[in-house]
mmCIF file of C-alpha atoms in Angstrom:
data_model
loop_
_atom_site.group_PDB
_atom_site.id
_atom_site.type_symbol
_atom_site.label_atom_id
_atom_site.label_comp_id
_atom_site.label_asym_id
_atom_site.label_seq_id
_atom_site.Cartn_x
_atom_site.Cartn_y
_atom_site.Cartn_z
ATOM 1 C CA MET A 1 8.406 4.468 -24.253
ATOM 2 C CA THR A 2 12.102 5.214 -24.203
ATOM 3 C CA THR A 3 14.613 2.699 -25.428
ATOM 4 C CA PRO A 4 18.025 2.265 -23.803
ATOM 5 C CA ALA A 5 19.582 4.258 -26.663
ATOM 6 C CA GLN A 6 17.396 7.284 -25.797
ATOM 7 C CA ILE A 7 18.335 7.384 -22.114
ATOM 8 C CA THR A 8 21.042 9.922 -21.405
ATOM 9 C CA PRO A 9 23.844 9.138 -18.921
ATOM 10 C CA THR A 10 22.421 11.597 -16.377
ATOM 11 C CA GLU A 11 19.006 9.894 -16.494
ATOM 12 C CA ALA A 12 20.529 6.435 -16.104
ATOM 13 C CA ALA A 13 22.780 7.406 -13.195
ATOM 14 C CA PRO A 14 21.605 5.747 -10.005
ATOM 15 C CA ARG A 15 20.344 8.033 -7.281
ATOM 16 C CA PRO A 16 21.458 7.178 -3.749
ATOM 17 C CA TRP A 17 18.325 6.408 -1.746
ATOM 18 C CA LYS A 18 19.695 6.916 1.782
ATOM 19 C CA PRO A 19 20.419 10.660 1.503
ATOM 20 C CA ALA A 20 17.142 11.138 -0.370
ATOM 21 C CA VAL A 21 15.150 9.368 2.357
ATOM 22 C CA LEU A 22 16.889 11.375 5.101
ATOM 23 C CA ARG A 23 16.016 14.581 3.239
ATOM 24 C CA GLY A 24 12.447 13.359 2.866
ATOM 25 C CA LEU A 25 12.203 12.720 6.605
ATOM 26 C CA ARG A 26 13.208 16.367 7.111
ATOM 27 C CA LEU A 27 10.472 17.352 4.603
ATOM 28 C CA ARG A 28 13.047 18.700 2.159
ATOM 29 C CA CYS A 29 13.518 18.142 -1.562
ATOM 30 C CA PRO A 30 15.082 14.712 -2.175
ATOM 31 C CA ASN A 31 17.312 16.170 -4.889
ATOM 32 C CA CYS A 32 18.878 19.241 -3.264
ATOM 33 C CA GLY A 33 17.813 18.999 0.377
ATOM 34 C CA GLU A 34 17.072 22.726 0.513
ATOM 35 C CA GLY A 35 13.580 23.377 -0.828
ATOM 36 C CA LYS A 36 10.477 22.385 1.088
ATOM 37 C CA MET A 37 8.651 19.293 -0.148
ATOM 38 C CA LEU A 38 5.205 20.052 1.288
ATOM 39 C CA HIS A 39 3.239 23.283 0.967
ATOM 40 C CA SER A 40 0.647 22.371 3.575
ATOM 41 C CA TYR A 41 0.230 19.514 6.014
ATOM 42 C CA LEU A 42 0.295 16.709 3.414
ATOM 43 C CA LYS A 43 0.218 18.405 -0.014
ATOM 44 C CA VAL A 44 3.344 17.792 -2.077
ATOM 45 C CA LYS A 45 4.552 20.781 -4.081
ATOM 46 C CA ASP A 46 4.553 20.495 -7.859
ATOM 47 C CA SER A 47 8.285 21.250 -7.923
ATOM 48 C CA CYS A 48 11.113 22.236 -5.609
ATOM 49 C CA GLY A 49 11.388 25.972 -5.061
ATOM 50 C CA ASN A 50 15.187 25.752 -4.895
ATOM 51 C CA CYS A 51 16.338 23.372 -7.658
ATOM 52 C CA GLY A 52 13.157 23.017 -9.723
ATOM 53 C CA GLN A 53 12.966 19.215 -9.346
ATOM 54 C CA PRO A 54 9.433 18.120 -10.355
ATOM 55 C CA LEU A 55 7.691 16.435 -7.431
ATOM 56 C CA HIS A 56 4.179 16.155 -8.850
ATOM 57 C CA HIS A 57 4.752 12.523 -9.902
ATOM 58 C CA ASN A 58 4.377 11.177 -6.362
ATOM 59 C CA ARG A 59 1.985 8.313 -5.729
ATOM 60 C CA ALA A 60 2.275 7.886 -1.973
ATOM 61 C CA ASP A 61 -1.384 6.794 -1.536
ATOM 62 C CA ASP A 62 -1.790 4.851 1.739
ATOM 63 C CA GLY A 63 1.906 4.148 2.322
ATOM 64 C CA PRO A 64 2.551 7.019 4.770
ATOM 65 C CA ALA A 65 -0.553 6.200 6.829
ATOM 66 C CA TYR A 66 0.430 2.528 6.994
ATOM 67 C CA LEU A 67 3.991 3.341 8.087
ATOM 68 C CA THR A 68 2.713 5.806 10.692
ATOM 69 C CA ILE A 69 0.301 3.273 12.183
ATOM 70 C CA LEU A 70 3.010 0.617 12.152
ATOM 71 C CA LEU A 71 5.539 2.786 14.000
ATOM 72 C CA VAL A 72 3.172 4.421 16.482
ATOM 73 C CA GLY A 73 1.412 1.147 17.241
ATOM 74 C CA HIS A 74 4.588 -0.763 17.943
ATOM 75 C CA LEU A 75 6.253 1.981 19.973
ATOM 76 C CA LEU A 76 3.220 2.794 22.081
ATOM 77 C CA GLY A 77 2.493 -0.890 22.654
ATOM 78 C CA PHE A 78 5.787 -1.170 24.515
ATOM 79 C CA VAL A 79 5.235 2.136 26.325
ATOM 80 C CA LEU A 80 1.752 1.047 27.397
ATOM 81 C CA HIS A 81 3.041 -2.250 28.751
ATOM 82 C CA ILE A 82 5.970 -0.709 30.627
ATOM 83 C CA THR A 83 3.836 2.125 32.027
ATOM 84 C CA TYR A 84 1.128 -0.199 33.253
ATOM 85 C CA ILE A 85 3.552 -2.675 34.839
ATOM 86 C CA THR A 86 5.730 0.005 36.460
ATOM 87 C CA TYR A 87 3.204 2.607 37.671
ATOM 88 C CA ARG A 88 -0.222 0.875 37.679
ATOM 89 C CA PRO A 89 -2.165 4.059 36.849
ATOM 90 C CA ASP A 90 -5.939 4.253 36.868
ATOM 91 C CA PRO A 91 -7.199 2.698 33.589
ATOM 92 C CA LEU A 92 -9.084 5.858 32.566
ATOM 93 C CA THR A 93 -6.012 8.015 33.187
ATOM 94 C CA LEU A 94 -3.828 5.619 31.236
ATOM 95 C CA ALA A 95 -6.304 5.514 28.330
ATOM 96 C CA LEU A 96 -6.559 9.307 28.164
ATOM 97 C CA ILE A 97 -2.807 9.829 28.296
ATOM 98 C CA MET A 98 -2.068 7.121 25.740
ATOM 99 C CA SER A 99 -4.789 8.465 23.440
ATOM 100 C CA ALA A 100 -3.285 11.941 23.553
ATOM 101 C CA VAL A 101 0.229 10.579 22.944
ATOM 102 C CA THR A 102 -1.023 8.417 20.065
ATOM 103 C CA ILE A 103 -2.760 11.335 18.366
ATOM 104 C CA GLY A 104 0.236 13.631 18.843
ATOM 105 C CA ALA A 105 2.743 11.056 17.599
ATOM 106 C CA SER A 106 0.580 10.210 14.586
ATOM 107 C CA LEU A 107 0.148 13.845 13.596
ATOM 108 C CA ALA A 108 3.883 14.463 13.962
ATOM 109 C CA LEU A 109 4.955 11.363 12.000
ATOM 110 C CA LEU A 110 2.474 11.395 9.124
ATOM 111 C CA PRO A 111 4.071 14.220 7.074
ATOM 112 C CA ARG A 112 7.533 12.764 7.677
ATOM 113 C CA MET A 113 6.412 9.364 6.432
ATOM 114 C CA LYS A 114 4.948 11.064 3.345
ATOM 115 C CA GLY A 115 8.316 12.750 2.780
ATOM 116 C CA LEU A 116 10.075 9.403 3.194
ATOM 117 C CA VAL A 117 7.825 7.655 0.646
ATOM 118 C CA VAL A 118 8.063 10.458 -1.930
ATOM 119 C CA ALA A 119 11.858 10.644 -1.532
ATOM 120 C CA TYR A 120 12.208 6.875 -1.935
ATOM 121 C CA GLN A 121 10.077 6.985 -5.072
ATOM 122 C CA TRP A 122 12.263 9.800 -6.402
ATOM 123 C CA ALA A 123 15.477 7.873 -5.659
ATOM 124 C CA LYS A 124 14.211 4.728 -7.389
ATOM 125 C CA ARG A 125 12.794 6.713 -10.348
ATOM 126 C CA MET A 126 9.295 5.409 -9.746
ATOM 127 C CA HIS A 127 6.141 6.904 -11.266
ATOM 128 C CA GLY A 128 7.881 9.303 -13.667
ATOM 129 C CA PHE A 129 10.516 10.790 -11.344
#
């Protein structure tokens, strides 16, 4: 355990969370914004290839999945309502289209939400960052 006397000024300096989160949404290193954060669909690299920032401390767990479901569910709820009221498509057609859009949106958002969570953890110095 480190005491306040052992913490150097660079370690104690606050990290701005907004730029870090925006970099995370772009799947880039929260420190430099250049190196890639993920080396496959959802696997976080051990460290940034550009600046060497360790990223292996992440503990995203179910956070990205929860955020993805929250966003996709709320957005597509409105789209479903507006589409059904405006166009009155056949229920099977509507279900198939909305299912495809839901799957596509979820697959596109999930890595970005993982980047967001890892970047926020980095900015707040959580879990060893």
